[in-house]
Short mmCIF file of C-alpha atoms and ligand atoms in Angstrom, two decimals:
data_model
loop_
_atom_site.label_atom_id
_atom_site.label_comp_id
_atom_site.label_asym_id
_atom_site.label_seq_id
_atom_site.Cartn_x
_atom_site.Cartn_y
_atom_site.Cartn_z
CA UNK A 6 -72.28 66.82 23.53
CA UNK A 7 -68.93 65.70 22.85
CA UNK A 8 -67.03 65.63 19.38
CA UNK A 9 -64.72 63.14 18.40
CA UNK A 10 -62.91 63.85 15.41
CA UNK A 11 -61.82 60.81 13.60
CA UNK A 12 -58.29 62.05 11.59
CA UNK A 13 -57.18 59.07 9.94
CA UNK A 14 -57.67 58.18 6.71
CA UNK A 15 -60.90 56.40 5.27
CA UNK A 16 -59.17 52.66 4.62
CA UNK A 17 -58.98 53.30 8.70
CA UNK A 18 -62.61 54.89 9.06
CA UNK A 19 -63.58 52.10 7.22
CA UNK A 20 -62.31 49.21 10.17
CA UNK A 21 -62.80 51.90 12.88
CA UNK A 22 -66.32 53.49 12.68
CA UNK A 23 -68.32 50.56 13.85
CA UNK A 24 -66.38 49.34 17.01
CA UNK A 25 -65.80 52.98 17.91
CA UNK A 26 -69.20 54.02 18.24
CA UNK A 27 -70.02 50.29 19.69
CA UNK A 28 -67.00 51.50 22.52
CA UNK A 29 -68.25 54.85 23.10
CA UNK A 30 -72.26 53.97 23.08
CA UNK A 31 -70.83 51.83 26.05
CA UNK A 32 -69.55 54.74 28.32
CA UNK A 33 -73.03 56.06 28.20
CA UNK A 34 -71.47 59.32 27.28
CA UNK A 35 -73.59 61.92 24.72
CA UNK A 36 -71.22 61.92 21.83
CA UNK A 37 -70.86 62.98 18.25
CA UNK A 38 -68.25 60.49 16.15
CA UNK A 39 -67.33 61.90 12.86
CA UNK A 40 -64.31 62.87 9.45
CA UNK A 41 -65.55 66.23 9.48
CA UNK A 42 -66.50 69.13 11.63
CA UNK A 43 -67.33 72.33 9.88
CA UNK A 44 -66.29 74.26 12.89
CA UNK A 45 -62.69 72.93 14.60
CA UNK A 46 -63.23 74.78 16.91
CA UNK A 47 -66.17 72.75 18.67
CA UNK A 48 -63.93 69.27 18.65
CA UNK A 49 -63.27 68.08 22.25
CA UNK A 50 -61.04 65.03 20.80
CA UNK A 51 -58.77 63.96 18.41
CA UNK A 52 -58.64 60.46 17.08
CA UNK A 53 -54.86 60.56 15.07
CA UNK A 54 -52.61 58.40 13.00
CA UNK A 55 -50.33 59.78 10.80
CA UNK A 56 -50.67 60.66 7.24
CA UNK A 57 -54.12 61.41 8.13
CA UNK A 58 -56.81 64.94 7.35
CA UNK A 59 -54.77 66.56 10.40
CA UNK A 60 -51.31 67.90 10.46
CA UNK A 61 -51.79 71.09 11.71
CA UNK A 62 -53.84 71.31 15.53
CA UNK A 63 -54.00 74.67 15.91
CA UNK A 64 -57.67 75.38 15.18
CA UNK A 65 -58.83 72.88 17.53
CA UNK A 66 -58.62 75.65 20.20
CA UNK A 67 -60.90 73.98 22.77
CA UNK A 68 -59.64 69.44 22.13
CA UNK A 69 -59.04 68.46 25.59
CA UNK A 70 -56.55 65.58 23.89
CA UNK A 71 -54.97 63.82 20.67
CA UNK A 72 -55.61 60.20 20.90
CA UNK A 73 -53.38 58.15 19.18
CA UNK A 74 -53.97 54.63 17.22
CA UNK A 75 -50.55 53.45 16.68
CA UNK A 76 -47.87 52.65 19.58
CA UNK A 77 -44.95 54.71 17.90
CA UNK A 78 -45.43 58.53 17.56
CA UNK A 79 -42.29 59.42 16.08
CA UNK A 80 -44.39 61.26 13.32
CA UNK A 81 -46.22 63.53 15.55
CA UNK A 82 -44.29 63.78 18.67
CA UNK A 83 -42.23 66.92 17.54
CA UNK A 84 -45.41 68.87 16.25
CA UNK A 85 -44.84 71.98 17.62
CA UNK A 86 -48.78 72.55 16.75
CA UNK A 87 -49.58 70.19 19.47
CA UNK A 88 -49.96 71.63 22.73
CA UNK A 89 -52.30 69.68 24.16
CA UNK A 90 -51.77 65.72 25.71
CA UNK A 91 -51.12 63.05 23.24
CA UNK A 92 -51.70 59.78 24.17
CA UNK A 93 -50.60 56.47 22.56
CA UNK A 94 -51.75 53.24 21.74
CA UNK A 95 -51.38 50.11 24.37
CA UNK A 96 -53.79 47.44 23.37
CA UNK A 97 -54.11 43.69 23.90
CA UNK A 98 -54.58 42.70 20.38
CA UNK A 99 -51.64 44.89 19.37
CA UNK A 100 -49.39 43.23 21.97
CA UNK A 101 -50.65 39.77 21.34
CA UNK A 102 -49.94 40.06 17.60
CA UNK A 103 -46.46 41.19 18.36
CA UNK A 104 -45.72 38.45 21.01
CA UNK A 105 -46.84 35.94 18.30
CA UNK A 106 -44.46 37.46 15.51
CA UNK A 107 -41.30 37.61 17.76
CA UNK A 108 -41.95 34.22 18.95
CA UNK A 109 -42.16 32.97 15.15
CA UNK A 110 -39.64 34.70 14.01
CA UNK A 111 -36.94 33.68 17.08
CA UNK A 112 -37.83 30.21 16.70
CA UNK A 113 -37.56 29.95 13.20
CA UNK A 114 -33.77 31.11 13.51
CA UNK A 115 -33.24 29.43 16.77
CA UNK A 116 -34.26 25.87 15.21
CA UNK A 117 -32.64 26.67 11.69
CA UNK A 118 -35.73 26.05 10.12
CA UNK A 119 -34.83 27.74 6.91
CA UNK A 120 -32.34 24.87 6.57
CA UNK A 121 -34.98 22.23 6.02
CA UNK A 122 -37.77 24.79 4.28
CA UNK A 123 -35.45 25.82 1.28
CA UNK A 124 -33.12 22.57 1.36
CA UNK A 125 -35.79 20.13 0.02
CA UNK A 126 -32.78 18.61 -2.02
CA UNK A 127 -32.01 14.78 -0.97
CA UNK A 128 -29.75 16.30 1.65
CA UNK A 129 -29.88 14.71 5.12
CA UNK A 130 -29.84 17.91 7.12
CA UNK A 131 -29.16 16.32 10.36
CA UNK A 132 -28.86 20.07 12.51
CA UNK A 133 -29.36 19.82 16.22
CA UNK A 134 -30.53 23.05 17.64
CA UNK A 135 -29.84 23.43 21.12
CA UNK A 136 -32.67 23.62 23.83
CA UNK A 137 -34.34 27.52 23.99
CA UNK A 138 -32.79 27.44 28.08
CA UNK A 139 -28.95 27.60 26.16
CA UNK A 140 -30.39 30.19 23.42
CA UNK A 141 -29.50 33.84 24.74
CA UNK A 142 -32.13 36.15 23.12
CA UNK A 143 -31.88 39.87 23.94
CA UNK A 144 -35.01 42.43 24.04
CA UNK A 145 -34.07 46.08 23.37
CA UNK A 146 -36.58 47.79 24.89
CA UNK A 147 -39.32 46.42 27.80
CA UNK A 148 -42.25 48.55 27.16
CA UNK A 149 -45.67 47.42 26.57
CA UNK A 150 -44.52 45.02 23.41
CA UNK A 151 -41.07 44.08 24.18
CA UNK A 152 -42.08 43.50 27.73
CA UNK A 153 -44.37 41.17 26.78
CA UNK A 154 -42.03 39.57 24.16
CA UNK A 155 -39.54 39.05 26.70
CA UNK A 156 -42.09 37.09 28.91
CA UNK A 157 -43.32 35.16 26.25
CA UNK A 158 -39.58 33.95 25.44
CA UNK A 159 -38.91 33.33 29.16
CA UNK A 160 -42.23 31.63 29.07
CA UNK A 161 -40.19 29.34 26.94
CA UNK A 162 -37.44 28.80 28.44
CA UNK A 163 -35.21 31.27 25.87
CA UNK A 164 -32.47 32.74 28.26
CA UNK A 165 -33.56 35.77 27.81
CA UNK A 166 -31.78 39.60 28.46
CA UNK A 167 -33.85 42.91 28.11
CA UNK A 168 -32.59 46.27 28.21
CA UNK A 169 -34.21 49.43 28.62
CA UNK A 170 -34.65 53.10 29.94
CA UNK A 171 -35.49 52.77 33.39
CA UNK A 172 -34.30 49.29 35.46
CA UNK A 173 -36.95 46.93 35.72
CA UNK A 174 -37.12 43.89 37.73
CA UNK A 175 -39.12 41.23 35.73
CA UNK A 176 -39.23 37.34 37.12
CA UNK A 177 -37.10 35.15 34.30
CA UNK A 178 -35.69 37.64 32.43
CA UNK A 179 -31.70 39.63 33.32
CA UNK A 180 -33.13 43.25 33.05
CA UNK A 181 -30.33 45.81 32.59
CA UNK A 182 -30.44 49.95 31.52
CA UNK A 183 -27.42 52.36 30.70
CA UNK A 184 -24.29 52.57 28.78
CA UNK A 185 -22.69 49.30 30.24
CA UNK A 186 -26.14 47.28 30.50
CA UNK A 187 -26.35 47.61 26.70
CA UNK A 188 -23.04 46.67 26.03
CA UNK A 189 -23.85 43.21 28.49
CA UNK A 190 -27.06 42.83 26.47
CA UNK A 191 -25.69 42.91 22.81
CA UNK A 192 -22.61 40.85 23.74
CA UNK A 193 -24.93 37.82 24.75
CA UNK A 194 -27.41 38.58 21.82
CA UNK A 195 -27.03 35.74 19.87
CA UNK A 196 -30.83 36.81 18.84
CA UNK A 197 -31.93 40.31 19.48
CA UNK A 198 -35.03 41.79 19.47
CA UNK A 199 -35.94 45.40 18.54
CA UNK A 200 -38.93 46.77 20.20
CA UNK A 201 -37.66 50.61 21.00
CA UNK A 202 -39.69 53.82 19.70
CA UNK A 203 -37.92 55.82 17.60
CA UNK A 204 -36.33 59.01 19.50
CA UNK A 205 -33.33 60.90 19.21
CA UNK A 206 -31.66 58.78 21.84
CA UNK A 207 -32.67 55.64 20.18
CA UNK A 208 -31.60 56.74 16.24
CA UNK A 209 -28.82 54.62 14.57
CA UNK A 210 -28.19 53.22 18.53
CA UNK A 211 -27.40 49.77 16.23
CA UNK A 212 -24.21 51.25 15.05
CA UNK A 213 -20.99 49.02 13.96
CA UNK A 214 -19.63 49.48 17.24
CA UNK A 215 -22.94 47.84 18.58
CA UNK A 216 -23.54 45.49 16.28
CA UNK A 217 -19.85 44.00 16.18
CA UNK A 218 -20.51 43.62 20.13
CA UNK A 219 -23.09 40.93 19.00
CA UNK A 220 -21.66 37.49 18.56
CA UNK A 221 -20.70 35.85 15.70
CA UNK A 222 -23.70 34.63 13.75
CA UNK A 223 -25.79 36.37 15.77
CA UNK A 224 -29.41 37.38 14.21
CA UNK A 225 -30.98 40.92 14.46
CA UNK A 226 -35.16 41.17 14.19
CA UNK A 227 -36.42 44.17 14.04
CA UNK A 228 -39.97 45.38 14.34
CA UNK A 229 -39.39 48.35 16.44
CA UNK A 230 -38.42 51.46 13.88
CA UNK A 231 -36.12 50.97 10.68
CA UNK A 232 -34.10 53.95 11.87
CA UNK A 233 -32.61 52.51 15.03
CA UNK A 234 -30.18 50.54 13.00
CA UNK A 235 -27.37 52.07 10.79
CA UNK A 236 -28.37 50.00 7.48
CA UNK A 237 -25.04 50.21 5.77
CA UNK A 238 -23.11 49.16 9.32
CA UNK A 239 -26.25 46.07 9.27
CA UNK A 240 -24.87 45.57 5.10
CA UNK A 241 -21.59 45.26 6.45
CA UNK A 242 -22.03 42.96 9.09
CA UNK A 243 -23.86 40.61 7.07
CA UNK A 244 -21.52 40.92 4.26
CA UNK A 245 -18.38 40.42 6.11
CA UNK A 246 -19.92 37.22 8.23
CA UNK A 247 -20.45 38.48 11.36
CA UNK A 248 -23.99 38.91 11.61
CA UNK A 249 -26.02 35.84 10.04
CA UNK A 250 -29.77 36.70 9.49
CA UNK A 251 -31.42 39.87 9.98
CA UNK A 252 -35.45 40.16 9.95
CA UNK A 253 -36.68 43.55 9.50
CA UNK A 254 -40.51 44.67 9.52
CA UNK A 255 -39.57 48.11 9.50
CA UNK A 256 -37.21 50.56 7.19
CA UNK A 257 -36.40 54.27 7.05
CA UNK A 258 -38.25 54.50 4.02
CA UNK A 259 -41.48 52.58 4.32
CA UNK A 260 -42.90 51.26 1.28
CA UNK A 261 -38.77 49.89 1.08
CA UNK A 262 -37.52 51.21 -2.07
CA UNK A 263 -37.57 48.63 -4.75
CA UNK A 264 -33.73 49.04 -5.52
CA UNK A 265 -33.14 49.12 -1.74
CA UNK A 266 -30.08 46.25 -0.93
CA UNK A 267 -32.10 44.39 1.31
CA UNK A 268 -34.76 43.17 -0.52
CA UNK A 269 -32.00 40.74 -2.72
CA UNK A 270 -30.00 40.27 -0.04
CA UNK A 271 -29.57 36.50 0.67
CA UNK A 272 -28.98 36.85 4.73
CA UNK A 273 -31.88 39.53 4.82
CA UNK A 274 -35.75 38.60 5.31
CA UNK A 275 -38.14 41.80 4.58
CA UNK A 276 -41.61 41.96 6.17
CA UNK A 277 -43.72 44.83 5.18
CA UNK A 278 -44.56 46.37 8.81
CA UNK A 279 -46.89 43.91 9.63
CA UNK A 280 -45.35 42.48 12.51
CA UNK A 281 -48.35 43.70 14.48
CA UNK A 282 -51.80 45.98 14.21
CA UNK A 283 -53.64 47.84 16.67
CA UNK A 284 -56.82 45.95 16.54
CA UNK A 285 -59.66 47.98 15.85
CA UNK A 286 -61.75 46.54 18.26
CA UNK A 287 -59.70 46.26 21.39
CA UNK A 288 -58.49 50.01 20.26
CA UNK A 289 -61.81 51.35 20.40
CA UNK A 290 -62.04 50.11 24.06
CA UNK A 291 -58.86 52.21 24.72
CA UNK A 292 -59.81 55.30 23.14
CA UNK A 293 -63.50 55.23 24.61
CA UNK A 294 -62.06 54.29 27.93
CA UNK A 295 -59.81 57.63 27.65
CA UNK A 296 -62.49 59.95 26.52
CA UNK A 297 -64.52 58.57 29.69
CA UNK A 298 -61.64 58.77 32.20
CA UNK A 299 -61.13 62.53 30.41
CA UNK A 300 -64.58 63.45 30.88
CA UNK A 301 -64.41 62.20 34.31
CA UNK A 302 -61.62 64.31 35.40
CA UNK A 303 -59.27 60.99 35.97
CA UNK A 304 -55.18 61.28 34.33
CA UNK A 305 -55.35 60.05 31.11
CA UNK A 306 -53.69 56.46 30.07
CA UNK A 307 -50.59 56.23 28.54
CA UNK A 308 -49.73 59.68 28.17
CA UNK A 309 -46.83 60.34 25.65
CA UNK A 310 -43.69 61.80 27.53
CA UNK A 311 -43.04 64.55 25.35
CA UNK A 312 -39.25 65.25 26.45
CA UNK A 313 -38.26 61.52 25.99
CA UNK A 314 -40.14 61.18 22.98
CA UNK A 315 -42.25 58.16 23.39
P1 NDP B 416 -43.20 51.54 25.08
O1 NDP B 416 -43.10 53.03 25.15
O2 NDP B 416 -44.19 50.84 25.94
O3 NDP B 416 -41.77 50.89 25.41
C1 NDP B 416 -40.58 51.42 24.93
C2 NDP B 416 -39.43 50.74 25.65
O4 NDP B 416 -38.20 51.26 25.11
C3 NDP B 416 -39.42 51.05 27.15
O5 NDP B 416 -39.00 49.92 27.87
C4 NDP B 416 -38.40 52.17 27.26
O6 NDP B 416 -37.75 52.26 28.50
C5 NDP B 416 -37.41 51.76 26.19
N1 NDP B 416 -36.61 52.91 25.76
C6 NDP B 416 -37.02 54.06 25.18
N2 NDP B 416 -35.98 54.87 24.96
C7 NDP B 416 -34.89 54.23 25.43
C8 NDP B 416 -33.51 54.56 25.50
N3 NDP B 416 -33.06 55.73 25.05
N4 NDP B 416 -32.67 53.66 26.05
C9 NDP B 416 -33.12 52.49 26.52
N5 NDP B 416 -34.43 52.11 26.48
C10 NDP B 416 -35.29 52.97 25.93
O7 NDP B 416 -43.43 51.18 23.55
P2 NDP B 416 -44.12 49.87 22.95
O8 NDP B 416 -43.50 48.69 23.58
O9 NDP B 416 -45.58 50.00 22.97
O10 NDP B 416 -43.67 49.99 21.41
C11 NDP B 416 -42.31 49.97 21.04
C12 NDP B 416 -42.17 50.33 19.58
O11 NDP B 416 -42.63 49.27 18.75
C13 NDP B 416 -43.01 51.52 19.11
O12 NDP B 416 -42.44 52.75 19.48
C14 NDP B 416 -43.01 51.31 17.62
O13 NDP B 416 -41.90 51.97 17.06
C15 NDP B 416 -42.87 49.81 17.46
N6 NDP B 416 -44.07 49.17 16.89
C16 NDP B 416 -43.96 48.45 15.74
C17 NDP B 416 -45.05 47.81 15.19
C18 NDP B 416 -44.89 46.99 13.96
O14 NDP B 416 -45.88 46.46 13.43
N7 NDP B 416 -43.70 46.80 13.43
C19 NDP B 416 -46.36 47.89 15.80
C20 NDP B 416 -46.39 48.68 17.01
C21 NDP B 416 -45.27 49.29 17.52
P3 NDP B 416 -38.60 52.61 29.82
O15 NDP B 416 -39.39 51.35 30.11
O16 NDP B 416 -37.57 52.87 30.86
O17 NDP B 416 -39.46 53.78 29.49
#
């Protein structure tokens, strides 16, 4: 028999139990899904987002792995209590529902939309945007979201830059890495995109030196992690004129503080990290698939790199 421990809270058990046990009854597998086992040490896996019943994994002396259900795992990468793998989420819904927020959110600055939704006021607005092809949009980071960001932008016809770790080579889209390929990417970013995790190497990377490499007017949306932008360098750039808009699902502190200066700040649109969900049912397909390719003596899908941090 194999037990599954479900750690996150109940709100979650609540949207997970049903398509979890649907996934797993698929694999065939003999399996026990449950909150609670009175003995830690006979749990084989752990099913983990954080702020759940399990900080500590040191009892669960015989878990083969730590599966997660959110993409970042800034909260639990550093748990020196975790010895064993930790994987991550990847999952179709979750990357669909972040294609489709990007994409709203870039065209609704790209087309100046905001000019006609809050200017109902007899004023002949007559604003041209340009076409997407003479829009540069740059994508920090070209994982399994911004990756798929990028392509939907190419897809239409945004001239679009990404950035990340390792070079990629991705049809449509100018892929660059290092030092210098940032400082290319943010200089053409008259929209850019935030989709890195969170590591040391990413923290307060949207510095003033950074952002004053963006052009004037240039927008910043960010549902990657609130900590990869400085927030008083973002204040300043706002304040000062050379940074128009930003969009930010994400925040150092997450409920955002009600006296925080973004929420009344005129150039500054709050979302309350919702730019996208792992869907519980495509999830479940992930994490069932794992515990069968596990069981089966197969590597285990997207395995967190420990060292890097994501
Ligand atoms: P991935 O791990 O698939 O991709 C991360 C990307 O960032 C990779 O391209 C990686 O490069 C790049 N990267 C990492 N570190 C660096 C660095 N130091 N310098 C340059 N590039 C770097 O992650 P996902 O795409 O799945 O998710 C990205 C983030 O989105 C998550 O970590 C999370 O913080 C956030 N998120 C937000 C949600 C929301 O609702 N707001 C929902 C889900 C996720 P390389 O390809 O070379 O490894």
């Amino acid at each position: 028999m194999i037990n599954i421990l479900f750690t996150a809270n109940s709100q979650r058990w609540a949207q997970y139990e049903k398509p979890l046990r649907h996934a797993l009854d698929d694999t065939g597998l003999p399996y026990v899904l449950s909150q609670k086992f009175t003995d830690p040490e006979t749990v084989d896996y752990l099913i983990y987002a954080p702020k759940g019943s399990v900080s500590d994994f040191t009892p669960f002396i015989r878990a083969k792995a730590v599966l997660g259900l959110w993409a970042g795992v800034e909260a639990v990468v550093d748990n020196e209590t975790l010895t064993i793998p930790l994987t991550r989420m990847v999952d179709h819904g979750l990357s669909q529902g972040m294609v489709e927020w990007v994409t709203g959110h870039v065209l609704r600055h790209h087309l100046g939309m905001d000019r006609h939704i809050s200017g109902q006021d007899g004023q002949w607005r007559d604003y041209i945007p340009p076409l997407a092809r003479d829009r540069h949009v740059t994508v920090l980071g070209l994982g399994a979201l911004g990756g798929a960001c990028a392509r939907a932008l190419a897809a239409l016809n945004f001239n679009v830059t990404g950035w990340s770790r390792s070079r990629k080579t991705i049809s449509g889209i100018n892929c660059l890495s290092g030092g210098a390929g940032l400082d290319q990417a943010l200089v053409s970013a008259e929209i850019l995109v935030l989709l890195l995790p969170l590591t040391p190497a990413t923290e307060n990377l949207l510095n003033n030196a950074r952002l004053s490499k963006m052009p004037r007017g240039g927008v910043i949306i960010n549902p990657g992690r609130g900590a990869l932008i400085d927030d008083d360098a973002l204040l300043a750039c706002l304040d000062n004129g050379h940074l128009n808009h930003a969009t930010l699902d994400v925040f150092r502190t997450e409920p955002l503080p009600e006296n925080h200066p973004f929420w009344a700040h005129n150039k500054v649109t709050v979302t309350p990290h919702i730019a996208s969900e792992t869907r519980p049912d495509t999830a479940s397909q992930v994490i069932a698939d794992n515990i069968s390719r596990s069981e089966k003596g197969l590597a285990l899908r997207y395995l967190v790199d420990r060292n890097a941090g994501y």
